[in-house]
Short mmCIF file of C-alpha atoms and ligand atoms in Angstrom, two decimals:
data_model
loop_
_atom_site.label_atom_id
_atom_site.label_comp_id
_atom_site.label_asym_id
_atom_site.label_seq_id
_atom_site.Cartn_x
_atom_site.Cartn_y
_atom_site.Cartn_z
CA UNK A 1 -23.16 22.35 -22.41
CA UNK A 2 -21.75 25.80 -22.20
CA UNK A 3 -19.73 27.41 -25.10
CA UNK A 4 -20.74 28.05 -28.61
CA UNK A 5 -20.73 25.05 -30.85
CA UNK A 6 -21.24 25.23 -34.77
CA UNK A 7 -23.47 22.56 -35.65
CA UNK A 8 -22.86 20.08 -37.38
CA UNK A 9 -19.21 19.92 -36.99
CA UNK A 10 -16.96 19.76 -40.11
CA UNK A 11 -14.16 17.13 -40.08
CA UNK A 12 -10.81 17.59 -41.29
CA UNK A 13 -8.62 14.52 -42.54
CA UNK A 14 -4.93 14.25 -42.12
CA UNK A 15 -4.15 10.73 -43.81
CA UNK A 16 -1.62 8.54 -41.94
CA UNK A 17 2.02 8.46 -43.60
CA UNK A 18 2.44 5.21 -41.73
CA UNK A 19 -0.59 3.16 -42.60
CA UNK A 20 0.14 -0.47 -42.73
CA UNK A 21 0.22 -2.16 -46.04
CA UNK A 22 -2.58 -4.26 -47.26
CA UNK A 23 -0.54 -7.33 -46.49
CA UNK A 24 0.11 -6.24 -42.82
CA UNK A 25 -3.68 -5.43 -42.37
CA UNK A 26 -4.79 -8.78 -43.83
CA UNK A 27 -2.47 -10.70 -41.58
CA UNK A 28 -4.02 -8.68 -38.63
CA UNK A 29 -7.47 -9.28 -39.65
CA UNK A 30 -6.78 -13.04 -40.07
CA UNK A 31 -6.68 -13.30 -36.15
CA UNK A 32 -7.38 -9.87 -34.61
CA UNK A 33 -8.17 -11.10 -30.93
CA UNK A 34 -9.83 -8.34 -29.13
CA UNK A 35 -8.82 -4.82 -28.39
CA UNK A 36 -5.10 -5.23 -29.22
CA UNK A 37 -4.64 -3.89 -32.69
CA UNK A 38 -5.90 -0.47 -33.96
CA UNK A 39 -6.47 0.85 -37.31
CA UNK A 40 -4.55 3.62 -38.98
CA UNK A 41 -6.68 6.62 -37.90
CA UNK A 42 -8.57 8.20 -35.05
CA UNK A 43 -11.00 10.83 -34.67
CA UNK A 44 -10.30 13.85 -32.10
CA UNK A 45 -12.64 16.75 -31.22
CA UNK A 46 -11.64 19.49 -28.82
CA UNK A 47 -13.96 21.14 -26.28
CA UNK A 48 -13.36 24.26 -24.24
CA UNK A 49 -15.71 26.17 -22.00
CA UNK A 50 -15.33 29.17 -24.28
CA UNK A 51 -15.54 27.75 -27.73
CA UNK A 52 -17.58 24.70 -27.23
CA UNK A 53 -16.87 21.63 -29.64
CA UNK A 54 -14.43 22.49 -32.45
CA UNK A 55 -11.42 21.22 -34.47
CA UNK A 56 -13.15 17.93 -35.45
CA UNK A 57 -10.52 15.85 -37.08
CA UNK A 58 -9.66 12.46 -38.43
CA UNK A 59 -5.80 12.13 -37.82
CA UNK A 60 -2.95 9.32 -37.77
CA UNK A 61 -3.50 6.92 -34.92
CA UNK A 62 -0.92 7.58 -32.22
CA UNK A 63 -0.18 8.73 -28.62
CA UNK A 64 -1.91 11.55 -27.24
CA UNK A 65 0.01 14.28 -25.81
CA UNK A 66 -1.16 15.06 -22.16
CA UNK A 67 0.08 17.32 -19.52
CA UNK A 68 0.89 15.71 -16.63
CA UNK A 69 -1.59 17.94 -14.69
CA UNK A 70 -4.60 16.87 -16.89
CA UNK A 71 -7.31 16.26 -14.42
CA UNK A 72 -8.32 12.95 -15.97
CA UNK A 73 -5.00 11.54 -14.67
CA UNK A 74 -5.96 12.68 -11.17
CA UNK A 75 -9.59 12.45 -10.79
CA UNK A 76 -10.77 10.13 -13.44
CA UNK A 77 -13.08 12.51 -15.18
CA UNK A 78 -13.61 10.02 -18.18
CA UNK A 79 -16.44 8.28 -20.02
CA UNK A 80 -16.63 5.97 -22.97
CA UNK A 81 -18.71 3.97 -25.27
CA UNK A 82 -18.45 0.49 -27.13
CA UNK A 83 -20.20 -0.37 -30.50
CA UNK A 84 -19.27 -2.23 -33.43
CA UNK A 85 -19.18 -2.00 -37.24
CA UNK A 86 -20.42 -5.18 -39.12
CA UNK A 87 -19.55 -6.15 -42.73
CA UNK A 88 -22.60 -7.47 -44.59
CA UNK A 89 -22.12 -10.21 -47.36
CA UNK A 90 -22.55 -7.46 -49.92
CA UNK A 91 -19.28 -5.81 -48.76
CA UNK A 92 -21.34 -2.96 -47.01
CA UNK A 93 -20.57 -1.58 -43.55
CA UNK A 94 -23.24 -1.06 -40.73
CA UNK A 95 -23.25 0.09 -37.29
CA UNK A 96 -25.97 -1.16 -34.73
CA UNK A 97 -28.23 1.59 -32.99
CA UNK A 98 -25.42 4.03 -32.85
CA UNK A 99 -27.91 6.64 -31.55
CA UNK A 100 -28.45 4.60 -28.37
CA UNK A 101 -24.62 4.76 -27.74
CA UNK A 102 -24.88 8.56 -28.41
CA UNK A 103 -27.80 9.06 -26.05
CA UNK A 104 -25.88 6.99 -23.38
CA UNK A 105 -22.53 9.05 -23.86
CA UNK A 106 -24.80 12.12 -23.22
CA UNK A 107 -26.15 10.67 -20.09
CA UNK A 108 -22.67 9.63 -18.94
CA UNK A 109 -21.31 13.05 -19.77
CA UNK A 110 -24.01 14.73 -17.57
CA UNK A 111 -23.29 12.43 -14.61
CA UNK A 112 -19.55 13.00 -15.04
CA UNK A 113 -19.82 16.77 -15.54
CA UNK A 114 -18.45 16.76 -19.03
CA UNK A 115 -19.80 18.43 -21.98
CA UNK A 116 -22.47 16.50 -24.06
CA UNK A 117 -21.62 15.72 -27.77
CA UNK A 118 -24.72 15.94 -29.97
CA UNK A 119 -26.07 12.85 -31.30
CA UNK A 120 -25.31 13.98 -35.16
CA UNK A 121 -21.80 14.68 -34.00
CA UNK A 122 -21.43 11.36 -32.55
CA UNK A 123 -22.60 9.46 -35.34
CA UNK A 124 -20.72 11.47 -37.87
CA UNK A 125 -17.42 10.88 -35.91
CA UNK A 126 -18.01 7.01 -36.04
CA UNK A 127 -19.04 7.73 -39.89
CA UNK A 128 -15.74 9.58 -40.61
CA UNK A 129 -13.50 6.93 -39.07
CA UNK A 130 -15.27 3.92 -40.69
CA UNK A 131 -15.12 5.71 -44.07
CA UNK A 132 -11.30 6.24 -43.66
CA UNK A 133 -10.48 3.02 -42.11
CA UNK A 134 -13.43 0.89 -43.89
CA UNK A 135 -10.66 -1.74 -45.02
CA UNK A 136 -10.43 -2.60 -41.40
CA UNK A 137 -13.76 -4.33 -40.96
CA UNK A 138 -13.22 -7.96 -41.26
CA UNK A 139 -15.32 -10.09 -43.11
CA UNK A 140 -15.14 -13.58 -41.67
CA UNK A 141 -18.33 -14.92 -39.45
CA UNK A 142 -19.06 -13.01 -36.24
CA UNK A 143 -16.00 -10.74 -36.84
CA UNK A 144 -16.39 -6.97 -36.51
CA UNK A 145 -14.73 -3.46 -35.98
CA UNK A 146 -14.89 -2.50 -32.43
CA UNK A 147 -15.42 1.12 -32.07
CA UNK A 148 -14.27 2.86 -28.59
CA UNK A 149 -15.56 6.47 -28.44
CA UNK A 150 -14.09 8.28 -25.28
CA UNK A 151 -14.02 11.74 -23.66
CA UNK A 152 -11.32 12.81 -21.20
CA UNK A 153 -10.76 16.00 -19.10
CA UNK A 154 -7.46 17.34 -20.36
CA UNK A 155 -7.33 20.75 -18.59
CA UNK A 156 -4.00 21.01 -16.90
CA UNK A 157 -5.41 22.05 -13.47
CA UNK A 158 -5.25 20.27 -10.03
CA UNK A 159 -8.19 21.90 -8.70
CA UNK A 160 -11.11 19.58 -8.25
CA UNK A 161 -13.91 20.86 -10.27
CA UNK A 162 -15.44 20.16 -13.80
CA UNK A 163 -12.64 20.73 -16.33
CA UNK A 164 -12.93 23.55 -18.74
CA UNK A 165 -11.05 21.65 -21.54
CA UNK A 166 -11.99 18.21 -22.67
CA UNK A 167 -11.07 15.93 -25.57
CA UNK A 168 -13.20 13.47 -27.24
CA UNK A 169 -11.94 10.57 -29.47
CA UNK A 170 -12.68 7.68 -31.39
CA UNK A 171 -10.28 4.49 -32.02
CA UNK A 172 -11.03 1.42 -33.77
CA UNK A 173 -9.88 -2.12 -33.15
CA UNK A 174 -10.80 -5.18 -35.39
CA UNK A 175 -12.49 -7.89 -33.28
CA UNK A 176 -12.31 -11.56 -34.01
CA UNK A 177 -15.08 -14.05 -33.43
CA UNK A 178 -15.74 -14.20 -29.61
CA UNK A 179 -16.74 -17.75 -29.65
CA UNK A 180 -14.43 -19.17 -32.34
CA UNK A 181 -15.29 -22.78 -31.39
CA UNK A 182 -18.81 -22.24 -30.84
CA UNK A 183 -20.91 -20.60 -27.83
CA UNK A 184 -19.69 -21.94 -24.75
CA UNK A 185 -21.55 -21.23 -21.48
CA UNK A 186 -19.73 -19.31 -18.94
CA UNK A 187 -19.49 -19.66 -14.94
CA UNK A 188 -19.77 -16.40 -13.13
CA UNK A 189 -18.50 -15.44 -9.66
CA UNK A 190 -20.63 -13.51 -7.07
CA UNK A 191 -18.79 -10.81 -5.37
CA UNK A 192 -20.04 -10.62 -1.89
CA UNK A 193 -17.30 -8.33 -0.65
CA UNK A 194 -17.35 -5.60 -3.30
CA UNK A 195 -20.04 -3.75 -5.31
CA UNK A 196 -19.64 -1.61 -8.45
CA UNK A 197 -22.20 1.06 -7.54
CA UNK A 198 -24.16 2.63 -4.68
CA UNK A 199 -27.28 4.89 -4.36
CA UNK A 200 -26.55 8.12 -6.27
CA UNK A 201 -23.27 6.86 -7.61
CA UNK A 202 -21.92 6.33 -11.18
CA UNK A 203 -23.23 2.81 -11.83
CA UNK A 204 -25.48 3.89 -14.77
CA UNK A 205 -22.65 5.82 -16.41
CA UNK A 206 -20.15 4.31 -18.45
CA UNK A 207 -17.10 5.86 -16.85
CA UNK A 208 -13.61 4.35 -16.31
CA UNK A 209 -13.88 4.55 -12.65
CA UNK A 210 -16.76 1.82 -12.40
CA UNK A 211 -14.39 -0.48 -14.31
CA UNK A 212 -11.22 0.48 -12.05
CA UNK A 213 -13.53 -0.65 -9.09
CA UNK A 214 -14.43 -3.86 -10.87
CA UNK A 215 -10.94 -5.07 -11.50
CA UNK A 216 -10.19 -6.54 -8.11
CA UNK A 217 -13.37 -8.45 -8.04
CA UNK A 218 -12.91 -9.53 -11.73
CA UNK A 219 -9.45 -10.93 -10.72
CA UNK A 220 -11.08 -12.86 -7.79
CA UNK A 221 -13.45 -14.22 -10.55
CA UNK A 222 -10.69 -15.61 -12.58
CA UNK A 223 -8.93 -16.99 -9.76
CA UNK A 224 -12.05 -19.15 -8.98
CA UNK A 225 -12.39 -20.29 -12.66
CA UNK A 226 -15.19 -17.75 -13.60
CA UNK A 227 -15.23 -15.49 -16.84
CA UNK A 228 -17.31 -12.45 -15.04
CA UNK A 229 -18.06 -11.18 -11.79
CA UNK A 230 -21.64 -10.69 -10.72
CA UNK A 231 -22.42 -7.53 -8.64
CA UNK A 232 -25.39 -7.34 -6.14
CA UNK A 233 -26.84 -3.92 -5.54
CA UNK A 234 -24.88 -1.82 -3.05
CA UNK A 235 -27.78 -1.17 -0.83
CA UNK A 236 -29.24 -4.22 0.35
CA UNK A 237 -26.96 -6.75 -1.31
CA UNK A 238 -29.87 -8.92 -2.10
CA UNK A 239 -30.78 -7.77 -5.57
CA UNK A 240 -29.02 -8.92 -8.92
CA UNK A 241 -27.45 -5.85 -10.51
CA UNK A 242 -25.39 -6.95 -13.33
CA UNK A 243 -21.83 -8.46 -14.30
CA UNK A 244 -18.71 -6.36 -14.61
CA UNK A 245 -19.39 -5.69 -18.42
CA UNK A 246 -22.71 -7.34 -19.30
CA UNK A 247 -26.45 -7.41 -18.33
CA UNK A 248 -28.16 -10.38 -17.04
CA UNK A 249 -31.19 -12.20 -18.04
CA UNK A 250 -33.48 -15.22 -16.86
CA UNK A 251 -35.76 -17.30 -18.79
CA UNK A 252 -38.61 -18.64 -16.68
CA UNK A 253 -40.43 -21.78 -18.18
CA UNK A 254 -40.72 -21.61 -21.57
CA UNK A 255 -42.50 -18.05 -22.29
CA UNK A 256 -41.04 -15.45 -19.78
CA UNK A 257 -37.80 -13.41 -19.91
CA UNK A 258 -36.78 -11.34 -16.74
CA UNK A 259 -33.99 -8.83 -16.04
CA UNK A 260 -33.17 -6.67 -13.54
CA UNK A 261 -34.86 -3.26 -13.80
CA UNK A 262 -33.02 -0.15 -14.25
CA UNK A 263 -32.25 1.33 -10.86
CA UNK A 264 -29.75 3.69 -11.50
CA UNK A 265 -26.80 1.56 -10.50
CA UNK A 266 -27.06 -0.53 -13.69
CA UNK A 267 -25.58 0.26 -17.08
CA UNK A 268 -28.53 0.55 -19.57
CA UNK A 269 -27.16 -1.83 -22.08
CA UNK A 270 -27.91 -1.44 -25.89
CA UNK A 271 -27.80 -5.14 -26.33
CA UNK A 272 -30.39 -5.41 -23.16
CA UNK A 273 -32.69 -3.17 -24.89
CA UNK A 274 -32.57 -4.97 -28.20
CA UNK A 275 -33.03 -8.44 -26.54
CA UNK A 276 -36.25 -7.11 -24.78
CA UNK A 277 -37.66 -5.97 -28.17
CA UNK A 278 -36.96 -9.23 -29.83
CA UNK A 279 -38.51 -11.08 -26.86
CA UNK A 280 -41.72 -9.05 -27.13
CA UNK A 281 -41.58 -9.64 -30.76
CA UNK A 282 -41.61 -13.34 -30.14
CA UNK A 283 -44.50 -13.12 -27.95
CA UNK A 284 -42.64 -13.82 -24.61
CA UNK A 285 -43.55 -12.15 -21.69
CA UNK A 286 -41.06 -9.69 -20.57
CA UNK A 287 -40.34 -8.44 -17.08
CA UNK A 288 -38.10 -5.63 -15.79
CA UNK A 289 -38.06 -5.98 -12.27
CA UNK A 290 -36.05 -6.67 -8.90
CA UNK A 291 -34.34 -10.14 -9.04
CA UNK A 292 -32.99 -11.48 -5.74
CA UNK A 293 -30.29 -13.90 -5.47
CA UNK A 294 -32.70 -15.99 -3.42
CA UNK A 295 -35.00 -15.99 -6.43
CA UNK A 296 -32.20 -17.25 -8.65
CA UNK A 297 -31.14 -20.02 -6.19
CA UNK A 298 -34.83 -21.21 -5.56
CA UNK A 299 -35.80 -20.84 -9.22
CA UNK A 300 -32.95 -23.23 -10.47
CA UNK A 301 -33.71 -25.66 -7.74
CA UNK A 302 -37.35 -25.77 -8.42
CA UNK A 303 -36.87 -25.71 -12.36
CA UNK A 304 -38.79 -22.44 -12.68
CA UNK A 305 -35.74 -20.75 -14.16
CA UNK A 306 -34.78 -22.76 -17.08
CA UNK A 307 -32.01 -20.46 -18.73
CA UNK A 308 -29.73 -17.78 -17.44
CA UNK A 309 -27.72 -15.61 -19.97
CA UNK A 310 -25.57 -12.48 -20.22
CA UNK A 311 -25.60 -9.88 -22.89
CA UNK A 312 -23.31 -7.04 -24.19
CA UNK A 313 -21.79 -5.69 -27.30
CA UNK A 314 -18.52 -7.71 -27.08
CA UNK A 315 -20.09 -11.35 -26.67
CA UNK A 316 -23.48 -10.38 -27.93
CA UNK A 317 -25.36 -13.32 -25.59
CA UNK A 318 -23.44 -15.62 -23.42
CA UNK A 319 -25.16 -18.50 -21.68
CA UNK A 320 -24.47 -18.60 -18.03
CA UNK A 321 -24.09 -22.23 -16.71
CA UNK A 322 -23.25 -21.61 -13.23
CA UNK A 323 -22.98 -18.93 -10.49
CA UNK A 324 -20.22 -19.65 -7.96
CA UNK A 325 -19.24 -17.47 -4.81
CA UNK A 326 -17.94 -18.40 -1.21
CA UNK A 327 -19.87 -21.01 0.14
CA UNK A 328 -22.44 -21.03 -3.02
CA UNK A 329 -23.15 -22.68 -6.12
CA UNK A 330 -26.31 -22.44 -8.09
CA UNK A 331 -26.66 -24.28 -11.49
CA UNK A 332 -24.64 -27.01 -13.34
CA UNK A 333 -21.50 -26.14 -14.77
CA UNK A 334 -21.74 -28.62 -17.69
CA UNK A 335 -25.16 -27.39 -18.59
CA UNK A 336 -25.79 -26.76 -22.36
CA UNK A 337 -26.69 -23.42 -23.70
CA UNK A 338 -30.44 -22.92 -23.46
CA UNK A 339 -32.91 -22.80 -26.37
CA UNK A 340 -34.38 -19.39 -26.11
CA UNK A 341 -30.77 -17.99 -25.14
CA UNK A 342 -29.55 -19.26 -28.52
CA UNK A 343 -32.60 -18.33 -30.62
CA UNK A 344 -32.24 -14.65 -29.44
CA UNK A 345 -28.52 -14.51 -29.87
CA UNK A 346 -29.15 -15.97 -33.43
CA UNK A 347 -31.82 -13.52 -34.41
CA UNK A 348 -29.75 -10.44 -32.96
CA UNK A 349 -26.53 -11.39 -34.91
CA UNK A 350 -28.78 -12.12 -38.01
CA UNK A 351 -29.93 -8.79 -37.83
CA UNK A 352 -26.56 -7.03 -37.18
CA UNK A 353 -24.84 -9.04 -40.05
CA UNK A 354 -27.73 -8.30 -42.54
CA UNK A 355 -28.91 -11.75 -42.75
CA UNK A 356 -32.32 -10.96 -41.38
CA UNK A 357 -34.51 -7.86 -42.49
CA UNK A 358 -33.81 -4.74 -40.28
CA UNK A 359 -37.32 -4.63 -39.15
CA UNK A 360 -36.75 -2.01 -36.62
CA UNK A 361 -34.42 0.19 -38.27
CA UNK A 362 -31.48 -0.67 -36.04
CA UNK A 363 -28.74 -0.36 -38.52
CA UNK A 364 -26.98 2.69 -39.77
N1 PMP B 1 -23.05 -3.60 -18.06
C1 PMP B 1 -21.93 -3.12 -18.16
C2 PMP B 1 -21.27 -2.89 -16.79
C3 PMP B 1 -20.93 -3.13 -19.33
O1 PMP B 1 -19.79 -2.57 -19.36
C4 PMP B 1 -21.63 -3.21 -20.70
C5 PMP B 1 -20.95 -3.17 -21.81
N2 PMP B 1 -20.87 -1.79 -22.45
C6 PMP B 1 -23.11 -3.74 -20.75
C7 PMP B 1 -23.63 -3.66 -19.43
C8 PMP B 1 -23.82 -4.06 -21.89
O2 PMP B 1 -24.01 -2.74 -22.67
P1 PMP B 1 -23.98 -2.88 -24.14
O3 PMP B 1 -25.04 -3.91 -24.51
O4 PMP B 1 -24.54 -1.66 -24.60
O5 PMP B 1 -22.76 -3.22 -24.85
#
C-alpha cells in the first residue's frame, strides 16, 4: 500500500506479432481442455515500494524474465485469482462478479504482505485482456475463457521480508465444458494425515503455498479413485473445512442448505456466496455453521442429509456421491446427482450464460 499510484492506471498495448491464425485458434477452441492453451496476450503491471503500481500494459503472451534471486522463487510470496468470461448467445462477453475476485485478491495481498491492487484497476486489467483476446472466448455450451490474475514478488533479494518489487499479471486460457457428457457425481477422499490450513495460517488467502501443500493429499485422493481431497480443520480435525479447490455444501431434507462457516481457514468462494444467495432467493433455509465429520456420517445414515455437493469457478457445482477415507465410507458411490444440487447449478449457469435475467447485477 506504500508508494504513489496514479489512479486509475492507463494501459499501453503492444500487439503480438506471433498471434495464432483464426484457423489455429478455432482448432484450439474446438477442444481446449483446461489450462493447457493460452491466448495471444497477457497483462502486466509493475509495482515498487517507491513508485507504487505503474507501467500497466497488454503485451504478447510469453515467458517472464525472472532473476534467480526473485523472492517468489524462494519464499513463495505469491497470490492468484480465478474467474471466467462467458459468451452469451448474442456474442457479448461477460465476467461473473469480478469485484468479488478483486476484493479477495486484496485480502490475499494483505495476508501475504503484497501490495493491494484497486478494484477498478483489477477489473480494468481483465477488461483490457478480454478486449484484445475476445475471439478466444469460446461459444460452445458450458465453455468459457478462464482468467488467471496473479501477483509475485520479483525483487532480487534473498533476505526474508516483504518484497519491495512486485509484478501483477493476467493470463487467459480457453476452457472446455467441465462435464462434457453430463454432470457426473464425484467421490472425494478424506485426508486424515494432512491439513491445508491452521489457526492464523493462510487458509483464507488464495496463495500458491496452500496448493503446494495440498498436492500430496490430492495425489492420495487420486490413488484411491477420488477426484478431490476433503480437508478437516487443522485444530480439532473434526470440522469439515473444504476441498482442495472447492467449497462444500449439504442439503438437509428438502429445504435446508448447510455449509461450513468462514473460520479463517476456508477460502471464501465466489460460487459459495452466489449459491447461498440463490438458495435464499428460493426460500431455502441457509445455515453457515460448523459441520462435523460425525454429522455427515450420521446425517447420511439417518437420511437427514439428502444431498452433498462441491462448488467453485472451474466446475460450478459438482454433486458428491461418496466420501472415502482410511476405514471410512459415507454415501453411495452410484448415487445420482441430487435435485436441489442440479437446480442450483442450472440457475447459476443460466445467469452466467445470460439465459436468465441478471437480477442481482452479477455480470460485468
Ligand atoms: N476453495 C478453494 C481452496 C479453491 O481453490 C477454490 C477455487 N478458487 C474455491 C474454494 C472456490 O472458490 P470460487 O468459487 O471463488 O472459485
